[in-house]
Structure formats: structure tokens, C-alpha cells
Coordinates of C-alpha atoms in Angstrom, one line a residue:
Chain A
M1 CA -23.2 94.4 100.0
K2 CA -23.5 98.0 99.7
A3 CA -20.4 99.8 98.5
R4 CA -20.5 101.8 101.7
T5 CA -20.5 98.9 103.9
V6 CA -17.5 97.3 101.8
D7 CA -15.7 100.6 102.3
K8 CA -16.3 100.6 106.1
I9 CA -15.1 97.1 106.6
A10 CA -12.0 97.6 104.4
T11 CA -11.1 100.8 106.3
G12 CA -11.8 98.8 109.6
I13 CA -9.4 96.0 108.5
I14 CA -6.6 98.3 107.5
V15 CA -6.7 100.4 110.8
T16 CA -6.7 97.3 112.7
L17 CA -3.7 96.0 111.0
A18 CA -1.9 99.3 111.5
L19 CA -2.8 99.4 115.3
L20 CA -1.6 95.7 115.5
I21 CA 1.8 96.9 114.0
V22 CA 2.1 99.8 116.3
A23 CA 1.1 97.7 119.2
V24 CA 3.7 95.0 118.5
L25 CA 6.5 97.7 117.9
A26 CA 5.5 99.7 121.0
G27 CA 5.5 96.5 123.0
L28 CA 8.8 95.5 121.9
L29 CA 10.4 98.9 122.5
G30 CA 8.6 99.3 125.8
Y31 CA 9.9 95.8 127.0
I32 CA 13.5 96.6 126.0
L33 CA 13.4 99.9 127.8
F34 CA 11.6 98.7 130.8
R35 CA 14.1 96.0 131.3
G36 CA 17.1 97.9 130.6
M37 CA 16.5 101.5 131.8
S38 CA 16.9 100.7 135.5
H39 CA 20.4 99.5 134.8
I40 CA 21.5 102.6 132.9
S41 CA 23.8 105.0 134.7
W42 CA 26.5 107.2 133.8
D43 CA 29.0 104.8 135.3
F44 CA 27.3 101.9 133.3
L45 CA 27.8 104.2 130.0
T46 CA 31.4 105.2 130.6
S47 CA 33.2 102.2 132.5
A48 CA 34.8 99.1 130.9
P49 CA 33.1 95.8 131.2
Q50 CA 34.2 93.3 133.8
K51 CA 34.9 89.6 133.2
I52 CA 33.8 87.7 136.2
R53 CA 32.8 90.5 138.7
A54 CA 29.5 92.5 138.8
G55 CA 29.2 96.1 138.0
G56 CA 30.8 96.2 134.6
G57 CA 29.8 98.9 132.0
V58 CA 29.7 99.2 128.2
G59 CA 31.6 102.4 127.6
P60 CA 34.1 101.1 125.2
Q61 CA 31.6 99.2 123.2
L62 CA 29.3 102.2 123.0
F63 CA 32.2 104.2 121.7
N64 CA 33.2 101.4 119.3
S65 CA 29.7 101.4 117.9
L66 CA 29.8 105.0 117.3
F67 CA 33.2 105.0 115.8
L68 CA 32.3 102.2 113.6
L69 CA 29.5 104.1 112.3
V70 CA 31.5 107.1 111.4
L71 CA 34.1 104.9 109.7
T72 CA 31.4 103.0 107.7
L73 CA 29.5 106.1 106.7
L74 CA 32.9 107.7 105.6
I75 CA 33.2 104.7 103.1
T76 CA 29.6 104.2 102.3
V77 CA 28.4 107.6 101.6
P78 CA 30.9 109.0 99.2
L79 CA 31.0 105.6 97.3
G80 CA 27.1 105.2 97.4
L81 CA 26.6 108.8 96.1
G82 CA 29.0 108.4 93.3
A83 CA 27.8 105.3 92.2
G84 CA 24.0 106.2 92.7
I85 CA 24.6 109.5 90.7
Y86 CA 26.4 107.6 88.0
M87 CA 23.5 105.1 87.7
A88 CA 20.9 107.9 87.7
E89 CA 22.5 110.5 85.5
Y90 CA 25.5 109.3 83.5
A91 CA 24.9 105.6 82.7
R92 CA 23.4 104.7 79.5
P93 CA 20.5 102.3 79.9
G94 CA 21.7 98.8 78.7
R95 CA 23.0 95.6 79.6
I96 CA 25.9 96.9 81.8
T97 CA 23.7 99.1 84.0
G98 CA 21.1 96.3 84.3
F99 CA 24.1 94.0 85.4
I100 CA 25.3 96.5 88.0
R101 CA 21.8 96.8 89.3
L102 CA 21.5 93.0 89.6
I103 CA 24.7 92.7 91.5
V104 CA 23.7 95.5 93.8
E105 CA 20.4 93.8 94.6
V106 CA 22.1 90.5 95.2
L107 CA 24.7 92.1 97.5
S108 CA 21.9 93.7 99.6
S109 CA 20.2 90.4 100.2
F110 CA 23.5 88.6 101.4
P111 CA 23.0 86.9 104.8
S112 CA 25.1 88.8 107.2
I113 CA 27.0 85.9 108.4
V114 CA 28.2 85.0 105.0
V115 CA 29.5 88.6 104.8
G116 CA 31.2 88.1 108.1
L117 CA 32.9 84.8 107.0
F118 CA 33.8 86.4 103.6
G119 CA 35.3 89.4 105.6
L120 CA 37.3 87.1 107.7
L121 CA 38.7 85.3 104.8
L122 CA 39.4 88.2 102.4
I123 CA 39.8 91.5 104.6
V124 CA 41.1 90.1 108.0
N125 CA 43.4 87.3 106.6
I126 CA 44.3 87.9 103.0
F127 CA 44.4 91.7 103.2
G128 CA 46.0 91.2 106.5
L129 CA 43.9 94.0 108.3
G130 CA 43.3 91.7 111.3
F131 CA 40.4 92.0 113.5
S132 CA 40.0 95.7 113.3
L133 CA 37.4 98.6 112.9
V134 CA 38.5 99.0 109.3
S135 CA 37.8 95.3 108.6
G136 CA 34.4 95.9 110.3
A137 CA 33.6 99.0 108.4
L138 CA 34.6 97.3 105.0
A139 CA 32.4 94.3 105.8
L140 CA 29.4 96.5 106.7
T141 CA 30.1 98.4 103.4
V142 CA 29.4 95.2 101.6
F143 CA 25.6 95.4 102.6
N144 CA 25.4 99.1 103.2
L145 CA 26.7 100.1 99.8
P146 CA 24.0 98.6 97.7
L147 CA 21.3 100.3 99.8
M148 CA 22.9 103.7 99.6
V149 CA 23.6 103.3 95.8
R150 CA 19.7 102.2 95.2
I151 CA 18.5 105.1 97.3
T152 CA 20.8 107.7 95.7
E153 CA 19.7 106.5 92.4
Q154 CA 16.0 106.8 93.1
A155 CA 16.4 110.1 94.8
F156 CA 18.0 111.5 91.8
R157 CA 15.6 109.9 89.3
S158 CA 12.6 111.2 91.2
V159 CA 13.8 114.8 90.7
P160 CA 11.4 116.2 88.0
A161 CA 13.2 116.0 84.7
Q162 CA 12.2 119.9 84.1
Q163 CA 14.7 120.7 86.8
K164 CA 17.5 119.3 84.7
E165 CA 16.2 121.0 81.5
A166 CA 16.1 124.3 83.2
G167 CA 19.6 123.9 84.2
F168 CA 20.8 123.0 80.6
A169 CA 18.9 125.8 79.1
L170 CA 20.8 128.2 81.4
G171 CA 24.0 126.9 80.0
L172 CA 25.0 125.0 83.3
S173 CA 27.3 122.1 82.8
K174 CA 26.0 118.7 83.9
W175 CA 28.3 118.4 86.9
K176 CA 26.8 121.8 88.1
I177 CA 23.3 120.6 87.5
V178 CA 23.9 117.5 89.5
T179 CA 25.6 119.1 92.3
T180 CA 23.6 122.3 92.8
V181 CA 20.1 121.8 91.1
L182 CA 19.4 118.1 91.6
F183 CA 21.1 117.1 94.8
P184 CA 19.2 119.5 97.1
V185 CA 16.0 118.2 95.7
A186 CA 17.3 114.5 96.2
L187 CA 18.6 115.3 99.7
P188 CA 15.8 114.3 102.0
A189 CA 15.7 110.8 100.2
I190 CA 19.5 110.4 100.5
I191 CA 19.2 111.3 104.2
T192 CA 16.5 108.7 104.9
G193 CA 18.9 106.3 103.1
T194 CA 21.8 107.0 105.3
I195 CA 19.7 106.6 108.4
L196 CA 18.7 103.2 107.3
S197 CA 22.2 102.1 106.5
A198 CA 23.4 103.6 109.9
G199 CA 20.7 101.4 111.6
R200 CA 22.3 98.3 110.2
V201 CA 25.6 99.5 111.5
F202 CA 24.2 99.8 115.2
G203 CA 22.4 96.5 114.9
E204 CA 24.7 94.4 113.0
A205 CA 26.5 91.6 115.0
A206 CA 27.1 88.4 112.8
A207 CA 29.1 90.3 110.2
L208 CA 31.1 92.1 112.9
M209 CA 32.2 89.1 115.1
F210 CA 34.6 87.8 112.5
T211 CA 35.9 91.2 111.1
A212 CA 35.9 93.8 114.0
G213 CA 36.4 91.1 116.6
M214 CA 34.9 90.3 119.9
S215 CA 37.3 91.9 122.2
S216 CA 38.3 95.5 122.8
P217 CA 41.9 96.1 123.9
R218 CA 42.3 98.3 127.0
L219 CA 41.5 101.8 125.8
N220 CA 43.1 105.0 127.2
F221 CA 40.5 107.6 126.7
S222 CA 43.1 110.4 127.3
N223 CA 45.1 109.1 124.4
W224 CA 43.9 110.7 121.0
N225 CA 46.8 109.8 118.9
P226 CA 45.2 107.6 116.1
L227 CA 48.5 105.6 115.6
S228 CA 48.7 104.3 119.3
P229 CA 47.4 100.9 119.8
S230 CA 45.7 101.8 123.1
S231 CA 44.0 104.9 121.4
P232 CA 40.2 104.8 121.0
L233 CA 40.8 106.5 117.7
N234 CA 43.2 103.9 116.2
P235 CA 41.1 102.3 113.3
F236 CA 43.2 99.2 113.2
R237 CA 42.5 97.9 116.6
P238 CA 39.9 95.2 117.4
A239 CA 36.7 96.7 118.5
E240 CA 33.7 94.9 120.0
T241 CA 30.7 96.8 119.3
L242 CA 27.6 97.0 121.5
A243 CA 25.5 94.5 119.3
V244 CA 28.3 92.1 119.5
H245 CA 28.8 92.6 123.3
I246 CA 25.0 91.9 123.8
W247 CA 25.4 88.7 122.0
K248 CA 28.7 87.6 123.8
I249 CA 27.4 88.4 127.4
N250 CA 24.1 86.7 126.7
S251 CA 25.6 83.6 125.4
E252 CA 28.9 83.3 127.3
G253 CA 28.8 86.0 130.0
L254 CA 30.5 85.1 133.3
A255 CA 29.7 88.1 135.2
P256 CA 26.8 87.5 137.7
D257 CA 25.0 90.6 136.5
A258 CA 25.3 89.5 132.8
V259 CA 21.4 89.4 132.3
Q260 CA 21.0 93.0 133.5
I261 CA 24.1 94.1 131.5
A262 CA 22.6 92.6 128.3
A263 CA 19.2 94.3 129.0
G264 CA 20.9 97.6 129.9
A265 CA 23.1 97.5 126.9
S266 CA 20.0 96.7 124.5
A267 CA 18.3 99.7 125.9
V268 CA 21.4 101.9 125.3
L269 CA 21.6 100.5 121.8
V270 CA 17.8 101.4 121.1
I271 CA 18.3 104.8 122.6
T272 CA 21.4 105.3 120.5
V273 CA 19.6 104.6 117.4
L274 CA 16.8 106.7 118.2
I275 CA 19.0 109.7 119.0
F276 CA 21.1 109.3 116.0
N277 CA 17.8 109.0 113.8
L278 CA 16.4 112.3 115.2
A279 CA 19.7 114.1 115.0
A280 CA 20.4 113.0 111.3
R281 CA 16.8 114.1 110.4
Y282 CA 17.3 117.5 112.2
V283 CA 20.7 118.2 110.5
G284 CA 19.4 117.0 107.1
R285 CA 16.4 119.5 107.6
L286 CA 18.8 122.3 108.3
I287 CA 20.9 121.7 105.3
Y288 CA 17.8 121.3 103.0
R289 CA 16.4 124.5 104.2
K290 CA 19.6 126.3 103.6
L291 CA 19.9 124.7 100.0
T292 CA 16.5 125.2 99.1
A293 CA 15.3 128.3 100.9
S294 CA 12.1 126.3 101.8
R295 CA 10.4 126.1 105.4
R296 CA 10.1 122.3 105.4
M297 CA 11.2 119.1 103.6
N298 CA 8.8 118.0 101.1
Chain B
M1 CA 6.1 119.4 50.0
E2 CA 7.7 122.8 49.9
A3 CA 6.7 125.5 52.3
T4 CA 4.4 128.0 51.0
L5 CA 5.9 131.4 51.5
T6 CA 2.9 134.0 51.3
A7 CA 4.0 137.4 50.5
P8 CA 6.9 138.3 48.3
H9 CA 8.3 140.7 50.7
V10 CA 8.3 138.0 53.4
L11 CA 10.2 135.8 51.2
Q12 CA 12.7 138.6 50.7
E13 CA 13.0 139.3 54.3
A14 CA 13.3 135.7 55.3
M15 CA 16.3 135.2 52.8
V16 CA 17.9 138.4 54.0
E17 CA 17.7 137.3 57.6
K18 CA 21.1 136.0 58.3
N19 CA 21.4 136.4 62.1
F20 CA 19.1 133.7 63.2
R21 CA 17.7 131.0 60.8
T22 CA 17.5 127.3 60.3
E23 CA 18.6 125.8 57.1
N24 CA 17.3 122.3 56.1
L25 CA 17.1 121.2 59.7
S26 CA 16.1 117.5 60.2
I27 CA 15.8 116.0 63.6
F28 CA 15.8 112.2 64.0
Y29 CA 14.9 110.0 67.0
G30 CA 16.8 106.8 66.0
T31 CA 15.7 106.5 62.5
Y32 CA 12.4 108.3 62.9
E33 CA 12.5 111.6 61.4
A34 CA 10.6 113.9 63.5
V35 CA 11.5 117.1 61.8
K36 CA 12.0 117.2 57.9
G37 CA 14.4 119.6 56.5
I38 CA 13.1 122.9 57.8
S39 CA 14.4 126.2 56.8
L40 CA 12.9 129.1 58.9
P41 CA 14.1 132.7 59.5
F42 CA 13.6 134.4 63.0
P43 CA 13.8 138.2 62.3
E44 CA 14.9 140.6 64.9
K45 CA 12.1 142.0 67.1
T46 CA 9.6 139.8 66.1
V47 CA 7.5 136.9 67.5
T48 CA 7.5 133.9 65.4
A49 CA 4.7 131.3 66.4
L50 CA 4.9 127.6 65.5
I51 CA 1.6 126.0 65.3
G52 CA 0.3 122.5 64.3
P53 CA -1.3 119.5 65.7
S54 CA 0.4 117.5 68.5
G55 CA 3.3 115.5 67.4
C56 CA 3.8 117.5 64.3
G57 CA 7.6 118.2 65.3
K58 CA 7.0 122.0 66.4
S59 CA 8.3 121.2 70.1
T60 CA 11.3 119.1 68.7
F61 CA 12.1 121.8 66.4
L62 CA 12.1 124.4 69.1
R63 CA 14.1 122.3 71.4
S64 CA 17.0 121.9 68.8
L65 CA 17.4 125.6 68.5
N66 CA 19.3 125.6 71.6
R67 CA 20.7 122.1 71.3
M68 CA 18.5 120.7 74.0
N69 CA 18.0 117.5 72.0
D70 CA 21.7 116.7 72.6
E71 CA 20.6 115.7 76.1
I72 CA 18.1 113.1 74.6
S73 CA 20.1 109.7 73.9
G74 CA 19.4 108.7 70.2
S75 CA 18.5 112.0 68.8
T76 CA 20.6 113.5 66.0
T77 CA 20.2 116.5 64.0
K78 CA 21.1 117.3 60.4
G79 CA 21.2 120.7 58.7
S80 CA 22.3 124.0 60.1
I81 CA 21.1 126.3 62.7
W82 CA 22.8 129.9 61.9
I83 CA 23.1 132.4 64.7
D84 CA 25.3 135.4 64.1
G85 CA 26.9 133.8 61.1
V86 CA 28.0 130.8 63.0
D87 CA 26.3 127.2 62.4
I88 CA 25.7 126.2 66.0
N89 CA 24.7 122.9 64.9
A90 CA 28.4 122.1 64.1
S91 CA 30.1 119.7 66.2
G92 CA 32.7 122.3 67.6
T93 CA 30.0 124.5 69.1
D94 CA 30.4 125.5 72.9
V95 CA 26.9 124.5 73.8
I96 CA 27.3 126.0 77.4
K97 CA 28.1 129.5 75.7
L98 CA 25.4 129.0 73.1
R99 CA 22.7 128.4 75.7
Q100 CA 23.4 131.6 77.3
K101 CA 22.3 133.5 74.1
I102 CA 19.2 131.5 74.0
G103 CA 16.7 131.4 76.9
M104 CA 14.0 128.8 77.1
V105 CA 10.8 128.5 79.1
W106 CA 8.5 125.4 79.2
Q107 CA 4.8 124.8 79.6
K108 CA 5.2 123.6 83.1
P109 CA 6.8 126.4 85.4
N110 CA 10.0 124.9 86.6
P111 CA 11.7 127.0 89.1
F112 CA 14.5 125.6 91.0
Y113 CA 13.9 124.4 94.5
K114 CA 15.7 127.5 95.7
S115 CA 14.8 131.2 96.9
I116 CA 13.2 133.6 94.4
Y117 CA 16.5 135.6 94.4
D118 CA 18.7 132.5 93.8
N119 CA 16.5 131.3 90.9
I120 CA 17.5 134.4 89.2
A121 CA 21.0 134.9 90.3
F122 CA 22.1 131.2 89.9
G123 CA 22.8 131.5 86.0
P124 CA 24.7 135.0 86.1
R125 CA 26.7 133.8 89.2
Y126 CA 27.7 130.6 87.2
H127 CA 28.6 132.4 84.3
G128 CA 31.1 134.7 86.2
V129 CA 29.0 137.8 87.6
K130 CA 30.6 138.5 91.2
G131 CA 29.7 140.8 93.8
K132 CA 26.4 141.1 95.7
K133 CA 25.7 144.7 94.2
A134 CA 26.0 143.4 90.5
L135 CA 24.0 140.2 91.1
D136 CA 21.1 142.5 93.1
E137 CA 21.1 144.7 89.9
I138 CA 20.5 141.6 87.7
V139 CA 17.9 140.0 89.9
E140 CA 16.0 143.3 90.1
S141 CA 16.2 144.2 86.3
S142 CA 15.4 140.5 85.4
L143 CA 12.3 140.3 87.7
R144 CA 11.3 144.0 86.3
R145 CA 11.5 142.7 82.7
A146 CA 9.5 139.9 83.6
A147 CA 6.8 142.0 85.5
L148 CA 7.2 140.2 88.7
W149 CA 9.4 142.6 90.7
D150 CA 6.7 144.4 92.4
E151 CA 4.9 141.2 93.6
V152 CA 8.0 139.6 95.1
K153 CA 10.4 142.4 96.0
D154 CA 9.7 142.0 99.9
R155 CA 10.2 138.2 99.7
L156 CA 13.1 137.5 97.6
K157 CA 14.6 135.1 100.2
D158 CA 11.3 133.1 100.2
S159 CA 11.1 129.8 98.2
A160 CA 10.2 130.1 94.5
L161 CA 7.9 127.2 95.0
A162 CA 5.6 129.2 97.3
L163 CA 4.7 131.4 94.3
S164 CA 1.7 130.9 92.3
G165 CA 1.7 129.1 89.1
G166 CA 1.5 132.4 86.9
Q167 CA 4.2 133.9 89.0
Q168 CA 6.3 130.8 88.9
Q169 CA 6.1 131.1 85.2
R170 CA 7.1 134.8 85.0
L171 CA 9.8 133.7 87.5
C172 CA 11.1 131.2 84.9
I173 CA 11.0 134.0 82.2
A174 CA 13.0 136.2 84.5
R175 CA 15.5 133.4 85.1
A176 CA 15.8 132.9 81.3
L177 CA 16.4 136.8 81.0
S178 CA 19.0 136.8 83.6
V179 CA 21.7 135.7 81.5
N180 CA 20.8 138.4 78.8
P181 CA 19.8 136.0 75.9
Q182 CA 19.1 137.3 72.4
I183 CA 16.6 134.7 71.6
L184 CA 13.6 133.4 73.9
L185 CA 12.2 130.1 73.1
L186 CA 8.8 129.6 74.6
D187 CA 7.1 126.1 74.7
E188 CA 3.5 126.6 75.3
P189 CA 4.3 129.1 78.0
A190 CA 0.7 129.7 79.0
S191 CA -1.2 126.7 78.4
A192 CA -0.9 125.6 82.1
L193 CA -2.0 129.0 83.4
D194 CA -5.4 130.7 84.2
P195 CA -6.7 133.3 81.8
V196 CA -5.5 136.4 83.9
S197 CA -1.9 134.8 84.2
T198 CA -2.0 134.1 80.4
G199 CA -2.8 137.8 79.7
K200 CA 0.1 138.8 81.7
I201 CA 2.4 136.4 79.9
E202 CA 1.1 137.8 76.5
E203 CA 1.6 141.2 77.5
L204 CA 5.1 140.4 78.6
I205 CA 5.9 138.6 75.3
K206 CA 4.8 141.8 73.4
E207 CA 7.1 143.9 75.5
L208 CA 10.1 141.7 75.4
K209 CA 10.0 141.4 71.6
E210 CA 11.4 144.9 71.4
E211 CA 14.6 143.6 72.8
L212 CA 14.9 140.0 71.5
R213 CA 13.7 137.4 69.0
I214 CA 11.0 135.3 70.4
V215 CA 9.9 131.8 69.1
I216 CA 6.7 130.3 70.7
V217 CA 5.1 127.1 70.4
T218 CA 1.4 127.3 71.0
H219 CA -1.8 125.4 70.6
N220 CA -4.0 128.3 71.1
M221 CA -4.8 130.0 67.8
Q222 CA -6.1 133.1 69.2
Q223 CA -2.9 133.5 71.1
A224 CA -0.7 133.0 68.0
A225 CA -2.9 135.5 66.1
R226 CA -2.7 137.9 69.1
I227 CA 0.9 138.2 69.8
S228 CA 3.0 136.8 66.8
D229 CA 4.3 138.5 63.8
Y230 CA 5.1 135.4 61.7
T231 CA 3.4 132.1 61.8
A232 CA 4.8 128.7 60.8
Y233 CA 2.3 125.8 60.4
F234 CA 3.9 122.3 61.0
Y235 CA 2.3 119.0 59.9
L236 CA 4.0 115.6 60.3
G237 CA 7.4 117.0 60.7
Q238 CA 7.0 119.2 57.6
L239 CA 6.8 123.1 57.3
I240 CA 3.3 123.3 55.3
E241 CA 3.2 127.1 55.4
Y242 CA 5.1 130.2 56.7
G243 CA 4.3 133.7 56.4
L244 CA 3.1 137.0 58.3
T245 CA 0.7 136.0 61.0
E246 CA -2.0 138.3 59.5
K247 CA -2.0 136.6 56.1
V248 CA -1.7 133.1 57.4
F249 CA -4.8 133.5 59.7
T250 CA -6.9 135.5 57.2
N251 CA -6.0 134.2 53.9
P252 CA -3.7 131.1 53.9
E253 CA -2.3 129.7 50.8
N254 CA -2.6 126.0 51.8
S255 CA -5.8 124.5 52.3
M256 CA -4.4 122.3 55.3
T257 CA -3.4 125.5 57.0
Q258 CA -7.1 126.7 56.6
E259 CA -8.5 123.7 58.0
Y260 CA -6.2 123.5 61.0
I261 CA -6.7 127.1 61.8
M262 CA -10.6 126.9 61.5
G263 CA -10.2 123.9 64.0
R264 CA -11.7 121.4 61.5
F265 CA -8.8 118.8 62.3
G266 CA -5.7 118.5 64.6

């Protein structure tokens, strides 16, 4: 066969595969949105669920998902950045760093149900944190942290070495170089990593059932005292997230409109992830531009 | 092999040069000795060119002059580097202070991912210069000294990465000048640039040598002959010949130097 024919066939196959993937994803997304959109209303987004009557909403669950995301990121981002920067810039290559890297990889491939049971045992019972947002955030940290560490490490490693040299030659300290020369360059990749790990927080159910719990106390959205048990901001209260709620009503929902609620909640979840994704990218781009004086991320 | 010092007056000058010289400097990567006991003077208001085939240790030697080799794990340095009567290779040296005295520019332009202004103001700001006016002045004077001011004065807030390669390299020189160094180390500063930009850089080197000492590594023999006052020929980590550039290029003592300069090997 002529080289040109081969080339055409190969291009054709690759394009077909790409279109196939896009079609599957678009179909999936379209199906979820199509089934759920009709059920989404302001009332659905803000009201509490109903046990046996129709017309319940997902307000507390939506709030719980967002709050859990904030808590998890508060734990994951500083730890992940710190460990990733250590691995990339400070650790000497050797057995210990190799070992850390191995552990990080094993951790990130843990089945989430195992993480959930481990969380139930250690965080909920032994540490005595009970079914709570904090327990859920800690459990999510178990598999989000490795991702964050790896992505941070790679982001810093991919900054050209000459940037560091230029900093040293100007008489900058290593800390100054890491924070002001390398970090801005590594930022876009770190933001991508944060978004990826955030996606897992929204979507995770198995690990949260046994840690954050499957119920939500009656929340009083006018009480913002984080220590009060009925306050939405109390991190030590149980909190059913959107993903857990979808699983629950799908498997044991008693309300007559359980199917519609599940569909609506799924659409809400997908839209929330989408909004978070776009918002994070937008904010990241603003910061990147501010730090590097450039017009776009590269 | 002892270095061949060409003319007697060079020898004298070299021995007199106290403010910046190396003495018996050896650099090791692990157990491999990349630079073998080199003593070289760098007199005031001169350009010293380090030439030699790839892997001869000239870049390693250059990098050791501002202790950049410290950042490479497994590298050790023996011997002395005298600057203003202090051996900066001694263990107590404050490398951060030292590196302000010595600027460095590499083969590949490496501006920070920041605005043109911030590339220059970054070092001085870190080392304690405060106030917009003072920084503005440093930025302007550094860019002027690097012959870049007129080209960029209207877009100081733009990203430095938007500049051309030659402009980026002059920006890197300006950045090195911003902390007022006494010595400028140039590692093949023009080898990645087009002939016009190369010409500008050479012009700049000739102007800058009125103010500071310059050490340049170059693979371009014509360039070494054009811009340097002294030339040192390195081979396999050893200093083969050192002397006035004129002498080294027209009438070298050592036949190895002659062959390298004529392009017969290396």
C-alpha cells in the first residue's frame, strides 16, 4: 500500500474513534440532562427532601456537596502542594522518595468502598469523629491527596530548569524561587489537578456513605454559628451529599416521585460539576495572568 | 600540564590581580574531576574568553564562579575563588550575597514568566530596594545598559515571553545588571541568536566591560577574537594556555591551542 493511503486510513480510524468517544459522552450527558432538567426548579434546589410524600427537594444535599468540597480542598490543597513541592524540589532522589511515590500511587488506586470502610473504622469510630463532614473530608483526602501530590510534583518538574538557575544567579533563596518563580509557571497544571480531585468529591458516594453518613439533620439555614448542631456550617454534623442521596433514593426511596428526584438530582450534580469546572478555570486564568503578565495560559 | 602564560607582562598582571581570581580550582562530579586545578585571573575592565571543545570543563568552571554548582547534587569544589580578598569558595560564604555581586546569563534566554518590568525589578525588590520611583529608575537604567530600553519602554507591562529571542537575551543581561554586579558571567550568550542579535550582544559586551569584569564561554572563535582581551584554552578539564587574546590567536605557545583555533579538532 502506498504511504499516503496508509496515512489516510490511520487518520480515518483516529477521527472515528474520537467521534465515537464524543458521541458516547454527549449522549450520556444529554440523557442525564434530558431526563432531569424538567424536574429542576428553584423549589427543588432549595427545599429539603421528603420521606414518603412527593415534592421533596435536594437543597441540603446540594449544600452538603459544596461544603464537603470546600472542606476537602482545605485539607488536600495545602498538604498536596507541600508534599508535591517537597518531592519535586527538595527531596533527594533515592529509596525514600521512591517509596513515597509508590505509596502515593497505591493510595490513589484504592477502591473507594475500602476507603469508606477504613474511614468508618479509623476516623468515625476510633478517632470518634462520628458520621460527619470532617470524617467525609478526611476519607476523600485519602484518594485525593495522592492525585494532588503527583500533579503538583509533575507541574513543578515541568518548569524549565533555567528558570530556577536564573533565580539562583540573582541571589534569590530557594523558597523565594519556589513561590514566586516556579509556582506561577506550574499554576495551570495545579489548577487542572484541583479540578480533577474536586470532580471526585462531587461524584464520590461509596466512601462517603460510611463516613459523612446517609442522613442530614434538620438544617436551619438562618443559623450560621458553626458550633450549633443545626447550623449548615457545623463541620461535625452528619451530611448526606448529592451523590449519596441519588444512590439512596434510587435503591430505597419511598417517595412516589423517587425516580424523578433521582433524575433531577443527577442533572443538578452534572451541572454543578460543570459550573465548578468553568469557574475554577476562569479564576485560575485570572491568577495566572496576574502573576505572569501574559494574556493566556500556555 | 602547566598552563602556558604567553607574555611576561601578562604573567605579571595575572599575579598582581587580587580582586578576582581562581586558585587551584578543581570541580568534581562524584569522583569525576571535571575541572583540574585551574588558576586564572580576571582583571578589571576586561573580557576573558574561555574556549575549548565541548566537555572540556569551561562551562563547569564558569558556573563554579558564582557557586551555581552548589545546586547540583554530587558536585564538589576544591581550591579557592578570590573576590575582593575573600575566598568565596570557603564554607561560610553567604551565597545569596555573593550572587548579587556576580551576574550570569545563559545560552538559552530564560526570562521569568513575568512582565518585562517585573523581570528587572524582581531582584532589586527582593534585595531590599523599596519604592516605585527607585525601582522605576533601576528598570530604566538596567534596560538602557542592556540597549533594550528604546525597544520596550512603551510595553513594560507586557509579558517578557512576547519578546524576540535576541530581545529576551538582552533582557536577561538587563536582569543580571539590575542588582549591580561587579562581574558578569556569560555562558555562550549569543549561540542561539541570529547574526544581527549576536552583533548587538557583542556590542553590548564591549560597552559593559568599561564597568565590570566579564567572563564569557564561547564556541565561536571569531567572537572570542573580536570581543575578548584575554583568552583561556581548556582541554579535558585542564588549562592549556592563557594569555592576551591577540597573542593566543596569532601566535599560540601550545600546538594544541593552535590546532583548536585553526579548527583542526574539537
